[in-house]
Coordinates of C-alpha atoms and ligand atoms in Angstrom, one line a residue:
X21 CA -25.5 24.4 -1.5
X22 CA -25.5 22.5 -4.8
X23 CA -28.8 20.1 -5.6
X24 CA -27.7 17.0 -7.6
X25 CA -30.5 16.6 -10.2
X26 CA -28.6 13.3 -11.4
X27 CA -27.1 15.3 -14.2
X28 CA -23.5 15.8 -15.1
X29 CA -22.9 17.9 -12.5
X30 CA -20.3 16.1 -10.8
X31 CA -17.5 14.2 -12.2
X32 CA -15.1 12.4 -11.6
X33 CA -11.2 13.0 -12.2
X34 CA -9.5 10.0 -14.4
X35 CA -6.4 10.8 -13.3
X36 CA -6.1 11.9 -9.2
X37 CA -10.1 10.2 -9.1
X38 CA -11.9 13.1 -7.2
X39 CA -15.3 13.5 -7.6
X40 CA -16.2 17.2 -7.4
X41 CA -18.6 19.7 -9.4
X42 CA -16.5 21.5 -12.0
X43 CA -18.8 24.4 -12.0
X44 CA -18.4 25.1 -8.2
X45 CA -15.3 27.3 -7.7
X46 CA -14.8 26.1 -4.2
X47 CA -15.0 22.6 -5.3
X48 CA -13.2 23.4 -8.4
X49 CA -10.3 24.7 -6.4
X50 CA -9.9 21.7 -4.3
X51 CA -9.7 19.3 -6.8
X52 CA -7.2 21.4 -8.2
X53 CA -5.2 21.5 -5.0
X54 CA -5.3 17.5 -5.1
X55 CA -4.6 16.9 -8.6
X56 CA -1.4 18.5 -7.9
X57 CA -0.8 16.4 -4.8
X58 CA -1.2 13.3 -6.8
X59 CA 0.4 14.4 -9.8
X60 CA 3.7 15.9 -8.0
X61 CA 3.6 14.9 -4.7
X62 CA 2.0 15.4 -1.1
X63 CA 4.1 18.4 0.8
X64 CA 4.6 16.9 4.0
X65 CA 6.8 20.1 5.6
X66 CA 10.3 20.3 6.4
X67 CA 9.8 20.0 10.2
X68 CA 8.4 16.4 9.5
X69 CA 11.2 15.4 7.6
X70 CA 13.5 16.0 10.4
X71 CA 11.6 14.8 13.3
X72 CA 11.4 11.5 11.0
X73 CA 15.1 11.7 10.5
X74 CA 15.7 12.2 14.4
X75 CA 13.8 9.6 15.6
X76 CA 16.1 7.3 12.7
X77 CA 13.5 6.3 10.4
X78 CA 15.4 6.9 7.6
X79 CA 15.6 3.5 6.3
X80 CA 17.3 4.3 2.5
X81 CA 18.5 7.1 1.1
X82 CA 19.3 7.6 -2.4
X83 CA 20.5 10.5 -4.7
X84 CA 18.8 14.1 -5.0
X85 CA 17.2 14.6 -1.7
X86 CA 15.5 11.2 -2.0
X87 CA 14.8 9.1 0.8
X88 CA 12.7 6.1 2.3
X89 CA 11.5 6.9 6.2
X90 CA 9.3 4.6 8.0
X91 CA 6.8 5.6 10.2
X92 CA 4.8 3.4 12.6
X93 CA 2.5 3.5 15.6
X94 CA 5.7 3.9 18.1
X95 CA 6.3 7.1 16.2
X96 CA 2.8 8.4 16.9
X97 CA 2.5 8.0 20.1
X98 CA 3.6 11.2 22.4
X99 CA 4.0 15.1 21.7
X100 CA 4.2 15.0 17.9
X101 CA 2.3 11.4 17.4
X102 CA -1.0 13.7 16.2
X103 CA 1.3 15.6 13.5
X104 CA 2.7 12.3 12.3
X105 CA -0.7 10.8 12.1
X106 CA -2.4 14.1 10.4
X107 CA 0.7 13.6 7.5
X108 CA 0.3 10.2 7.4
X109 CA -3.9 10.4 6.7
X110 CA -3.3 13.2 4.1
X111 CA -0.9 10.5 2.2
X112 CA -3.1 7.5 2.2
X113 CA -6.5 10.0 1.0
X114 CA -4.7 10.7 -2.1
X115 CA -3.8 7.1 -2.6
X116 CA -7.3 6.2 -1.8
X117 CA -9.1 8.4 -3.8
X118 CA -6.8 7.6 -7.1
X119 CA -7.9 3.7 -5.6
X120 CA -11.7 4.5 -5.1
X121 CA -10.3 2.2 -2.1
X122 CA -12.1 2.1 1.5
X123 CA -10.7 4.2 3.7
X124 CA -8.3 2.6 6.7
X125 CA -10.1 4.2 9.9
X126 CA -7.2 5.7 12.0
X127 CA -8.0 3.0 15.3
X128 CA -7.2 -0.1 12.2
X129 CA -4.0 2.0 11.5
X130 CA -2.1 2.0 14.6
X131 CA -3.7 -0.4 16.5
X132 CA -1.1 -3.5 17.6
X133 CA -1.6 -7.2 16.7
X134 CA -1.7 -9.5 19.4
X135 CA 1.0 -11.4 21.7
X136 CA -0.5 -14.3 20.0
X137 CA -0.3 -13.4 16.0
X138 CA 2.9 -11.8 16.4
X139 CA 4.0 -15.0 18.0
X140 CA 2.4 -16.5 15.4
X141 CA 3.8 -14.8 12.5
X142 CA 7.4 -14.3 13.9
X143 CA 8.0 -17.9 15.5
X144 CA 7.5 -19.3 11.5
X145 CA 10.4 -21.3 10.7
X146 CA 12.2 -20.5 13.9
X147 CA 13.6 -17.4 12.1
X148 CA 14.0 -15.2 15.5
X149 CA 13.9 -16.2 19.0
X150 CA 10.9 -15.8 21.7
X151 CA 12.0 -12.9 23.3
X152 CA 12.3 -11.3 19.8
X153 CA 8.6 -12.1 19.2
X154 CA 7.2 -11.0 22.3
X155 CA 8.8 -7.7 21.9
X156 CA 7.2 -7.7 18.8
X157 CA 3.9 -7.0 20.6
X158 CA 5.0 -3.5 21.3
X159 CA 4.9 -2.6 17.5
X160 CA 1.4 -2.1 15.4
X161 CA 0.3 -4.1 12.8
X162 CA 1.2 -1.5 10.3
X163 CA 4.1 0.4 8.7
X164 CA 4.2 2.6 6.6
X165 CA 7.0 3.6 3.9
X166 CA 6.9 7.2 2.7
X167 CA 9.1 8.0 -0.7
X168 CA 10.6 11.5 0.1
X169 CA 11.7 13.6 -2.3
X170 CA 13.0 16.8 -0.5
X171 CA 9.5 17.4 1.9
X172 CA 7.5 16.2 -0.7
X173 CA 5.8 12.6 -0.6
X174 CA 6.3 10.8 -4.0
X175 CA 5.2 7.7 -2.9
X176 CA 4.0 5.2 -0.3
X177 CA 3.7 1.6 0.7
X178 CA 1.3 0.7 3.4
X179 CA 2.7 -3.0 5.0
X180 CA 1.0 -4.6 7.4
X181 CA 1.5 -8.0 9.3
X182 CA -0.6 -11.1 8.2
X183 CA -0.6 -14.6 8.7
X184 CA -1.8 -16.1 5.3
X185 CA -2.4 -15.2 1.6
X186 CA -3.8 -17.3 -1.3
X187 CA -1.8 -18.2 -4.7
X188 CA -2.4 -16.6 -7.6
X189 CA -2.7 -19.4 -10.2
X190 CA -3.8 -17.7 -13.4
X191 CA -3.1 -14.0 -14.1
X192 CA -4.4 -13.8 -17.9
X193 CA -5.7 -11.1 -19.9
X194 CA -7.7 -13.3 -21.4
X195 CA -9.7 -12.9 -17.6
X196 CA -10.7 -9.7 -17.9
X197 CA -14.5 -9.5 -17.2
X198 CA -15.0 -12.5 -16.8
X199 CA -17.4 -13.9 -14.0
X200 CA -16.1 -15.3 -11.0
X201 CA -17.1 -19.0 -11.6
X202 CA -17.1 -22.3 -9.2
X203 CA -16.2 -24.6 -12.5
X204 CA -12.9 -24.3 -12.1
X205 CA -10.2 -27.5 -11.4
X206 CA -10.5 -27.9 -7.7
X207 CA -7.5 -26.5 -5.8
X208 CA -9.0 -23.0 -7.9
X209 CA -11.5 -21.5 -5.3
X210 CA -13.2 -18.4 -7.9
X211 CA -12.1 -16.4 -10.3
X212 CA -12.0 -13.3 -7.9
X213 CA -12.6 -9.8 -9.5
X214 CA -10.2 -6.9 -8.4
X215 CA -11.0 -2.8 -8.1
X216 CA -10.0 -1.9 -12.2
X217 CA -10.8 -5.2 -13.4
X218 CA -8.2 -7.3 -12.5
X219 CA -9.3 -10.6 -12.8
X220 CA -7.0 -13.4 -11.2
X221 CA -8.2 -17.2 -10.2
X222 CA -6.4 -18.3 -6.5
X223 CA -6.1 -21.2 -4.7
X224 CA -8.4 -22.5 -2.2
X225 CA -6.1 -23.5 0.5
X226 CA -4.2 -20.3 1.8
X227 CA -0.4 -20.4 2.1
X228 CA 1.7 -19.1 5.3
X229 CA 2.1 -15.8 4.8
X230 CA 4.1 -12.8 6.9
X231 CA 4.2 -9.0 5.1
X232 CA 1.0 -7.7 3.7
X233 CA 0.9 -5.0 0.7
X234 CA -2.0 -3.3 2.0
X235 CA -1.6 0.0 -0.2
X236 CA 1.4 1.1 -2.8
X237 CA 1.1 4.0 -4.9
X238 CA 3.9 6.6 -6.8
X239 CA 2.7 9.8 -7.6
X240 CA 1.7 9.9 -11.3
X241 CA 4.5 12.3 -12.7
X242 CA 6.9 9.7 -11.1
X243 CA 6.2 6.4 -12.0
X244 CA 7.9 3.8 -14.0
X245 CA 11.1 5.3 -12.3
X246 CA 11.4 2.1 -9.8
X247 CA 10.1 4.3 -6.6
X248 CA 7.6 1.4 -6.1
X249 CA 10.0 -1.5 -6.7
X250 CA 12.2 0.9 -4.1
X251 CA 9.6 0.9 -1.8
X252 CA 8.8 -2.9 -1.8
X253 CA 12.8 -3.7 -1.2
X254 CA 12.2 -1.5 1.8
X255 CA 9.5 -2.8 3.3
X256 CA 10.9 -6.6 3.1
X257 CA 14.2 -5.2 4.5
X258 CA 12.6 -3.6 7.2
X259 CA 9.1 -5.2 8.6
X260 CA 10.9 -7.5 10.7
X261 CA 13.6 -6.0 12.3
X262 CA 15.9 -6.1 9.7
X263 CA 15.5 -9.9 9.0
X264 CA 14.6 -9.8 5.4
X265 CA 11.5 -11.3 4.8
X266 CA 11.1 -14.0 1.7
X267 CA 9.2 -12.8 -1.0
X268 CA 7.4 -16.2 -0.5
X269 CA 6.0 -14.5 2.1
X270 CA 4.3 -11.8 0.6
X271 CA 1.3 -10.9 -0.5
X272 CA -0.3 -8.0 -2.2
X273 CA -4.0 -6.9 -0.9
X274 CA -6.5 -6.6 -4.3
X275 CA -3.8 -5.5 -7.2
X276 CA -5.1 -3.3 -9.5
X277 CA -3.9 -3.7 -13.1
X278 CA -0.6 -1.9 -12.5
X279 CA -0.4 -3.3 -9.4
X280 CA -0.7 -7.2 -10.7
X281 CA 2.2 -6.1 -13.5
X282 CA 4.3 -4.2 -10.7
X283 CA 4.0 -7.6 -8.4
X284 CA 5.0 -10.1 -10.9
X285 CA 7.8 -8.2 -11.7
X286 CA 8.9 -7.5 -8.5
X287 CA 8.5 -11.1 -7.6
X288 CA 10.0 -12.3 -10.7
X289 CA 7.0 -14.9 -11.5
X290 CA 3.9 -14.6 -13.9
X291 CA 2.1 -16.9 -11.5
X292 CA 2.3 -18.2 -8.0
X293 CA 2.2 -15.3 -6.4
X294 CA 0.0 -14.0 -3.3
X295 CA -2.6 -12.0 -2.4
X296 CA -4.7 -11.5 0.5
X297 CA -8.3 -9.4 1.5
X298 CA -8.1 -6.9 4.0
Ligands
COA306 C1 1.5 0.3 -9.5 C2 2.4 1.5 -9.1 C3 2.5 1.6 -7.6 C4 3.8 1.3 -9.8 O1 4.7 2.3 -9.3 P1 6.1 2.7 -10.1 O2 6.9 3.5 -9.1 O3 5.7 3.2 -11.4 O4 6.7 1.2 -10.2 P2 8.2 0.8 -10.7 O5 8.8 1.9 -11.5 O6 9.0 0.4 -9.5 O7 7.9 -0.4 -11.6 C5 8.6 -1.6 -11.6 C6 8.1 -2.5 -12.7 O8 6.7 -2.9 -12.5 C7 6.1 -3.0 -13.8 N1 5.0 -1.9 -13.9 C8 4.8 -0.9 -13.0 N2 3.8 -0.1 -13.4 C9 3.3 -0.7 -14.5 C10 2.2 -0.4 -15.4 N3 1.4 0.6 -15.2 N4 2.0 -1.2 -16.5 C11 2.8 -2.3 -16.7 N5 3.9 -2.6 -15.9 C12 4.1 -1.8 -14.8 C13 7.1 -2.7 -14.8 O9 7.6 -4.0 -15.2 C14 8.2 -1.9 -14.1 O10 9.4 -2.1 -14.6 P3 9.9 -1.3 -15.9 O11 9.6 0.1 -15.7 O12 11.4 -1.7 -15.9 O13 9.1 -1.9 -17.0 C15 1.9 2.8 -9.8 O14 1.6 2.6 -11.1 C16 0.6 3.4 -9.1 O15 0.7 4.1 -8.1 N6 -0.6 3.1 -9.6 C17 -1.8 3.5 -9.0 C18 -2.1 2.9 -7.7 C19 -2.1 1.4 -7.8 O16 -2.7 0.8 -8.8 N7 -1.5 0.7 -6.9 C20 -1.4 -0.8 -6.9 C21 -2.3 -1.4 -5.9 S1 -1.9 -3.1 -5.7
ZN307 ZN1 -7.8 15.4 -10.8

Protein backbone atom coordinates (compact mmCIF):
# COMPACT_ATOMS: atom_id res chain seq x y z
CA UNK A 1 0.00 0.00 0.00
CA UNK A 2 1.40 3.38 -0.96
CA UNK A 3 0.06 6.66 1.17
CA UNK A 4 -0.07 9.75 -1.21
CA UNK A 5 1.23 12.58 1.02
CA UNK A 6 0.54 15.05 -2.08
CA UNK A 7 4.19 14.83 -2.99
CA UNK A 8 5.79 13.81 -6.18
CA UNK A 9 5.05 10.48 -5.81
CA UNK A 10 3.12 9.87 -8.69
CA UNK A 11 3.51 11.11 -12.10
CA UNK A 12 2.35 11.11 -14.87
CA UNK A 13 3.76 9.79 -18.33
CA UNK A 14 3.98 12.62 -21.26
CA UNK A 15 4.12 10.34 -23.72
CA UNK A 16 1.59 6.98 -23.19
CA UNK A 17 -0.14 9.43 -20.16
CA UNK A 18 -0.16 6.79 -17.21
CA UNK A 19 -0.17 7.94 -14.00
CA UNK A 20 1.80 5.56 -11.75
CA UNK A 21 4.44 5.82 -8.80
CA UNK A 22 7.93 5.46 -10.38
CA UNK A 23 9.30 4.20 -7.09
CA UNK A 24 6.79 1.20 -6.94
CA UNK A 25 8.27 -1.75 -8.92
CA UNK A 26 4.89 -3.19 -9.50
CA UNK A 27 3.55 -0.03 -10.73
CA UNK A 28 6.77 0.70 -12.37
CA UNK A 29 6.45 -2.44 -14.35
CA UNK A 30 3.09 -1.74 -15.61
CA UNK A 31 3.64 1.45 -16.97
CA UNK A 32 6.44 -0.04 -18.62
CA UNK A 33 4.28 -2.73 -20.18
CA UNK A 34 1.98 0.17 -21.52
CA UNK A 35 4.44 2.56 -22.67
CA UNK A 36 5.35 -0.16 -25.02
CA UNK A 37 1.76 -0.79 -26.09
CA UNK A 38 1.44 2.81 -27.00
CA UNK A 39 4.68 3.29 -28.38
CA UNK A 40 4.67 0.02 -30.69
CA UNK A 41 1.51 -1.23 -30.72
CA UNK A 42 -1.24 -3.29 -28.65
CA UNK A 43 -0.64 -7.30 -29.37
CA UNK A 44 -3.87 -8.40 -30.06
CA UNK A 45 -2.86 -12.41 -30.82
CA UNK A 46 -2.85 -14.22 -33.89
CA UNK A 47 -6.08 -16.21 -33.25
CA UNK A 48 -7.92 -12.75 -33.27
CA UNK A 49 -6.60 -11.82 -36.44
CA UNK A 50 -8.02 -14.69 -38.05
CA UNK A 51 -11.33 -15.01 -36.48
CA UNK A 52 -11.60 -11.23 -37.78
CA UNK A 53 -10.42 -12.36 -41.16
CA UNK A 54 -13.10 -15.22 -41.13
CA UNK A 55 -15.91 -13.59 -40.23
CA UNK A 56 -14.63 -10.86 -43.51
CA UNK A 57 -13.92 -7.88 -41.60
CA UNK A 58 -11.02 -7.26 -43.44
CA UNK A 59 -12.06 -4.05 -44.99
CA UNK A 60 -8.24 -2.87 -46.60
CA UNK A 61 -5.32 -4.46 -46.84
CA UNK A 62 -2.13 -2.87 -47.66
CA UNK A 63 1.64 -3.92 -47.98
CA UNK A 64 3.72 -5.71 -45.11
CA UNK A 65 1.16 -7.56 -43.09
CA UNK A 66 -0.92 -4.37 -42.77
CA UNK A 67 -4.44 -4.40 -42.69
CA UNK A 68 -7.82 -2.50 -41.74
CA UNK A 69 -10.49 -5.03 -39.95
CA UNK A 70 -13.67 -3.72 -38.57
CA UNK A 71 -15.20 -4.99 -35.65
CA UNK A 72 -18.73 -4.27 -34.47
CA UNK A 73 -21.45 -5.39 -32.02
CA UNK A 74 -22.59 -8.24 -34.61
CA UNK A 75 -19.13 -9.59 -34.10
CA UNK A 76 -19.45 -9.75 -30.42
CA UNK A 77 -22.20 -11.34 -29.93
CA UNK A 78 -21.94 -15.40 -29.58
CA UNK A 79 -18.92 -17.81 -28.60
CA UNK A 80 -15.93 -15.51 -29.17
CA UNK A 81 -18.12 -12.00 -28.80
CA UNK A 82 -16.29 -11.75 -24.93
CA UNK A 83 -12.69 -12.23 -26.62
CA UNK A 84 -13.51 -9.57 -29.27
CA UNK A 85 -14.79 -7.26 -26.71
CA UNK A 86 -11.78 -7.97 -24.10
CA UNK A 87 -9.27 -6.85 -27.39
CA UNK A 88 -11.29 -4.30 -28.26
CA UNK A 89 -11.38 -2.55 -24.36
CA UNK A 90 -7.51 -3.15 -24.15
CA UNK A 91 -7.23 -0.87 -27.46
CA UNK A 92 -9.46 1.98 -26.59
CA UNK A 93 -7.55 2.12 -22.57
CA UNK A 94 -4.40 2.93 -24.32
CA UNK A 95 -6.11 5.48 -26.49
CA UNK A 96 -7.81 6.84 -23.55
CA UNK A 97 -5.15 7.09 -21.24
CA UNK A 98 -2.73 8.97 -23.91
CA UNK A 99 -6.43 11.21 -24.25
CA UNK A 100 -6.93 11.52 -20.39
CA UNK A 101 -10.48 10.90 -22.23
CA UNK A 102 -13.59 9.30 -20.24
CA UNK A 103 -13.82 6.04 -20.64
CA UNK A 104 -16.76 4.52 -23.12
CA UNK A 105 -18.63 1.98 -20.60
CA UNK A 106 -18.83 -1.39 -22.56
CA UNK A 107 -23.18 -1.19 -22.51
CA UNK A 108 -22.47 2.58 -24.61
CA UNK A 109 -20.12 0.45 -26.87
CA UNK A 110 -22.31 -2.08 -28.35
CA UNK A 111 -25.53 -1.05 -27.64
CA UNK A 112 -27.77 -0.36 -31.07
CA UNK A 113 -29.41 2.92 -32.03
CA UNK A 114 -32.88 2.94 -32.53
CA UNK A 115 -35.39 1.95 -35.49
CA UNK A 116 -36.09 5.53 -35.29
CA UNK A 117 -32.36 7.31 -35.58
CA UNK A 118 -31.19 4.83 -37.91
CA UNK A 119 -34.22 5.76 -39.93
CA UNK A 120 -33.35 8.95 -39.28
CA UNK A 121 -29.83 9.01 -40.18
CA UNK A 122 -30.02 6.59 -43.20
CA UNK A 123 -33.34 7.98 -44.95
CA UNK A 124 -31.11 11.61 -45.41
CA UNK A 125 -31.26 12.54 -48.89
CA UNK A 126 -32.94 9.39 -49.89
CA UNK A 127 -29.49 7.78 -50.25
CA UNK A 128 -30.78 4.01 -49.50
CA UNK A 129 -34.09 2.58 -49.43
CA UNK A 130 -36.41 1.68 -46.29
CA UNK A 131 -35.79 -1.77 -46.06
CA UNK A 132 -32.08 -0.81 -46.16
CA UNK A 133 -32.66 1.35 -43.06
CA UNK A 134 -34.66 -0.87 -41.05
CA UNK A 135 -32.10 -3.50 -41.38
CA UNK A 136 -29.92 -1.05 -40.14
CA UNK A 137 -31.40 -1.47 -36.73
CA UNK A 138 -29.66 -4.77 -36.36
CA UNK A 139 -26.20 -3.08 -36.33
CA UNK A 140 -24.85 -0.91 -33.08
CA UNK A 141 -24.16 2.50 -33.00
CA UNK A 142 -20.46 1.92 -33.10
CA UNK A 143 -17.63 0.56 -35.27
CA UNK A 144 -14.65 0.24 -34.74
CA UNK A 145 -11.52 0.30 -37.20
CA UNK A 146 -8.34 -1.50 -35.91
CA UNK A 147 -4.91 -0.73 -37.96
CA UNK A 148 -3.20 -4.20 -38.03
CA UNK A 149 0.15 -4.64 -38.44
CA UNK A 150 0.94 -8.41 -38.33
CA UNK A 151 -1.24 -9.12 -34.64
CA UNK A 152 -0.24 -5.94 -33.45
CA UNK A 153 -2.73 -2.87 -33.24
CA UNK A 154 -1.07 0.31 -34.58
CA UNK A 155 -3.94 2.18 -34.68
CA UNK A 156 -7.74 2.76 -34.23
CA UNK A 157 -10.74 4.82 -35.22
CA UNK A 158 -13.77 4.62 -33.07
CA UNK A 159 -17.08 5.72 -35.54
CA UNK A 160 -20.12 5.94 -34.37
CA UNK A 161 -23.55 7.00 -35.89
CA UNK A 162 -24.93 10.65 -35.18
CA UNK A 163 -27.47 12.80 -36.39
CA UNK A 164 -25.94 16.35 -36.16
CA UNK A 165 -22.54 18.21 -35.55
CA UNK A 166 -21.84 21.97 -35.33
CA UNK A 167 -19.34 23.97 -37.84
CA UNK A 168 -16.25 24.91 -36.98
CA UNK A 169 -15.93 28.61 -37.89
CA UNK A 170 -12.61 29.72 -36.57
CA UNK A 171 -9.70 27.34 -35.94
CA UNK A 172 -6.85 29.96 -34.97
CA UNK A 173 -3.85 29.68 -32.94
CA UNK A 174 -4.30 32.86 -32.04
CA UNK A 175 -7.38 30.98 -29.74
CA UNK A 176 -5.33 29.22 -27.67
CA UNK A 177 -6.36 29.93 -23.99
CA UNK A 178 -8.65 31.99 -24.59
CA UNK A 179 -12.08 32.04 -22.65
CA UNK A 180 -15.02 30.73 -24.05
CA UNK A 181 -16.96 34.04 -24.60
CA UNK A 182 -20.73 34.91 -25.58
CA UNK A 183 -19.47 38.23 -27.51
CA UNK A 184 -19.07 36.75 -30.45
CA UNK A 185 -21.09 37.66 -34.09
CA UNK A 186 -24.29 35.76 -33.56
CA UNK A 187 -24.45 32.54 -35.71
CA UNK A 188 -20.92 31.86 -33.24
CA UNK A 189 -22.50 30.04 -30.07
CA UNK A 190 -18.80 30.03 -27.67
CA UNK A 191 -15.59 29.75 -28.13
CA UNK A 192 -15.56 26.02 -26.90
CA UNK A 193 -12.30 24.72 -25.18
CA UNK A 194 -10.99 21.20 -26.25
CA UNK A 195 -8.87 18.34 -23.97
CA UNK A 196 -5.00 19.90 -24.91
CA UNK A 197 -6.12 23.27 -25.49
CA UNK A 198 -7.74 23.36 -28.57
CA UNK A 199 -9.68 26.20 -28.85
CA UNK A 200 -12.24 26.37 -31.79
CA UNK A 201 -15.44 28.91 -32.01
CA UNK A 202 -18.74 26.81 -33.74
CA UNK A 203 -21.84 27.66 -34.92
CA UNK A 204 -24.96 27.79 -33.07
CA UNK A 205 -27.32 26.01 -35.31
CA UNK A 206 -26.09 22.30 -35.82
CA UNK A 207 -25.77 20.88 -39.26
CA UNK A 208 -27.09 17.30 -40.49
CA UNK A 209 -24.65 15.08 -39.70
CA UNK A 210 -24.20 10.98 -40.24
CA UNK A 211 -20.45 9.41 -39.12
CA UNK A 212 -19.10 10.43 -35.78
CA UNK A 213 -15.15 10.44 -35.04
CA UNK A 214 -15.61 9.45 -31.62
CA UNK A 215 -11.85 8.31 -30.93
CA UNK A 216 -8.65 8.13 -33.52
CA UNK A 217 -5.27 7.43 -32.38
CA UNK A 218 -1.86 5.84 -34.19
CA UNK A 219 0.55 4.51 -31.98
CA UNK A 220 3.31 7.01 -31.32
CA UNK A 221 6.32 5.26 -33.26
CA UNK A 222 3.89 5.26 -36.21
CA UNK A 223 2.48 8.42 -36.89
CA UNK A 224 2.80 10.85 -39.61
CA UNK A 225 2.85 7.74 -41.82
CA UNK A 226 -0.91 8.28 -43.10
CA UNK A 227 -2.35 5.20 -40.76
CA UNK A 228 -4.94 7.78 -39.47
CA UNK A 229 -5.74 9.38 -42.84
CA UNK A 230 -6.07 5.32 -43.75
CA UNK A 231 -8.27 4.80 -41.14
CA UNK A 232 -10.63 7.79 -41.72
CA UNK A 233 -10.98 6.58 -45.65
CA UNK A 234 -12.04 3.42 -44.10
CA UNK A 235 -14.46 4.35 -41.96
CA UNK A 236 -16.42 6.68 -44.66
CA UNK A 237 -16.11 3.66 -47.04
CA UNK A 238 -17.46 1.42 -44.69
CA UNK A 239 -20.13 2.86 -41.91
CA UNK A 240 -22.83 2.58 -44.29
CA UNK A 241 -22.78 -0.40 -46.09
CA UNK A 242 -20.46 0.51 -48.52
CA UNK A 243 -22.23 3.73 -49.57
CA UNK A 244 -19.50 6.31 -49.01
CA UNK A 245 -20.40 8.72 -46.78
CA UNK A 246 -19.71 12.72 -47.67
CA UNK A 247 -17.19 14.15 -45.64
CA UNK A 248 -19.91 16.91 -45.24
CA UNK A 249 -21.18 14.54 -43.03
CA UNK A 250 -18.60 14.13 -40.66
CA UNK A 251 -17.77 15.21 -37.62
CA UNK A 252 -14.90 14.72 -35.19
CA UNK A 253 -15.83 14.46 -31.34
CA UNK A 254 -13.45 17.15 -29.21
CA UNK A 255 -10.09 17.23 -31.54
CA UNK A 256 -7.17 17.56 -29.78
CA UNK A 257 -4.39 19.69 -31.32
CA UNK A 258 -3.21 16.92 -33.72
CA UNK A 259 -6.43 15.93 -34.03
CA UNK A 260 -7.81 19.57 -35.38
CA UNK A 261 -4.51 19.55 -37.91
CA UNK A 262 -5.22 15.80 -38.91
CA UNK A 263 -9.10 16.81 -39.64
CA UNK A 264 -8.56 19.78 -41.73
CA UNK A 265 -6.27 18.04 -43.67
CA UNK A 266 -8.16 15.11 -44.18
CA UNK A 267 -11.12 17.26 -45.02
CA UNK A 268 -9.21 19.57 -47.10
CA UNK A 269 -10.66 22.92 -45.35
CA UNK A 270 -9.06 25.20 -42.60
CA UNK A 271 -12.66 25.95 -41.61
CA UNK A 272 -16.10 24.64 -41.91
CA UNK A 273 -15.60 21.64 -40.59
CA UNK A 274 -17.63 19.56 -37.86
CA UNK A 275 -17.51 18.52 -34.59
CA UNK A 276 -19.87 17.08 -32.17
CA UNK A 277 -20.00 16.17 -28.03
CA UNK A 278 -20.40 12.78 -27.03
C1 LIG B 1 -3.90 12.72 -34.53
C2 LIG B 1 -3.29 11.37 -34.91
C3 LIG B 1 -4.38 10.31 -34.84
C4 LIG B 1 -2.75 11.45 -36.35
O1 LIG B 1 -2.33 10.16 -36.74
P1 LIG B 1 -1.30 9.89 -37.93
O2 LIG B 1 -1.41 8.46 -38.30
O3 LIG B 1 0.02 10.41 -37.55
O4 LIG B 1 -1.94 10.81 -39.07
P2 LIG B 1 -1.58 10.84 -40.65
O5 LIG B 1 -0.19 10.36 -40.86
O6 LIG B 1 -2.66 10.15 -41.40
O7 LIG B 1 -1.65 12.41 -40.89
C5 LIG B 1 -2.25 13.00 -42.01
C6 LIG B 1 -2.05 14.51 -41.99
O8 LIG B 1 -2.63 15.08 -40.81
C7 LIG B 1 -1.80 16.17 -40.33
N1 LIG B 1 -1.27 15.82 -39.00
C8 LIG B 1 -1.36 14.63 -38.36
N2 LIG B 1 -0.78 14.71 -37.14
C9 LIG B 1 -0.32 15.97 -37.01
C10 LIG B 1 0.36 16.66 -35.98
N3 LIG B 1 0.71 16.06 -34.84
N4 LIG B 1 0.68 17.97 -36.18
C11 LIG B 1 0.36 18.58 -37.33
N5 LIG B 1 -0.29 17.96 -38.36
C12 LIG B 1 -0.63 16.69 -38.20
C13 LIG B 1 -0.67 16.31 -41.33
O9 LIG B 1 -1.06 17.25 -42.28
C14 LIG B 1 -0.59 14.92 -41.94
O10 LIG B 1 -0.12 14.93 -43.22
P3 LIG B 1 1.49 15.03 -43.52
O11 LIG B 1 2.14 13.98 -42.67
O12 LIG B 1 1.54 14.77 -44.97
O13 LIG B 1 1.86 16.41 -43.12
C15 LIG B 1 -2.10 11.01 -33.97
O14 LIG B 1 -1.22 12.10 -33.89
C16 LIG B 1 -2.50 10.61 -32.56
O15 LIG B 1 -2.81 9.46 -32.30
N6 LIG B 1 -2.50 11.58 -31.61
C17 LIG B 1 -2.87 11.31 -30.22
C18 LIG B 1 -4.34 11.06 -30.09
C19 LIG B 1 -5.15 12.23 -30.62
O16 LIG B 1 -4.86 13.38 -30.34
N7 LIG B 1 -6.19 11.91 -31.40
C20 LIG B 1 -7.04 12.89 -32.04
C21 LIG B 1 -8.33 13.00 -31.34
S1 LIG B 1 -9.43 13.99 -32.31
ZN1 LIG C 1 4.66 6.04 -20.50
Amino acid sequence: MTIDLGGPLQKRCRVCGMEYIPSNAEDSALHKKFHAQNLGGIELGKGFVESVRAGGGVVWTGDDETCVAVVEKKDTLGARGAAMKRRVGDVLEVVRTELGAVEIAESELWSSVSTKEALDVLAQGDRVTTSEAVKANRFGRFKIYLYLHGSKCIGVCLAERISHAYKVLEFDDQLQGAEPTAAKPDAVASCIIMPKNLAISIAKKPDDAMLGISRIWTSTSYRKQGIATTLLDCAAENFLYGLRVDKQLIAFSQPTESGGCLARRWLATKNGWHVYTE
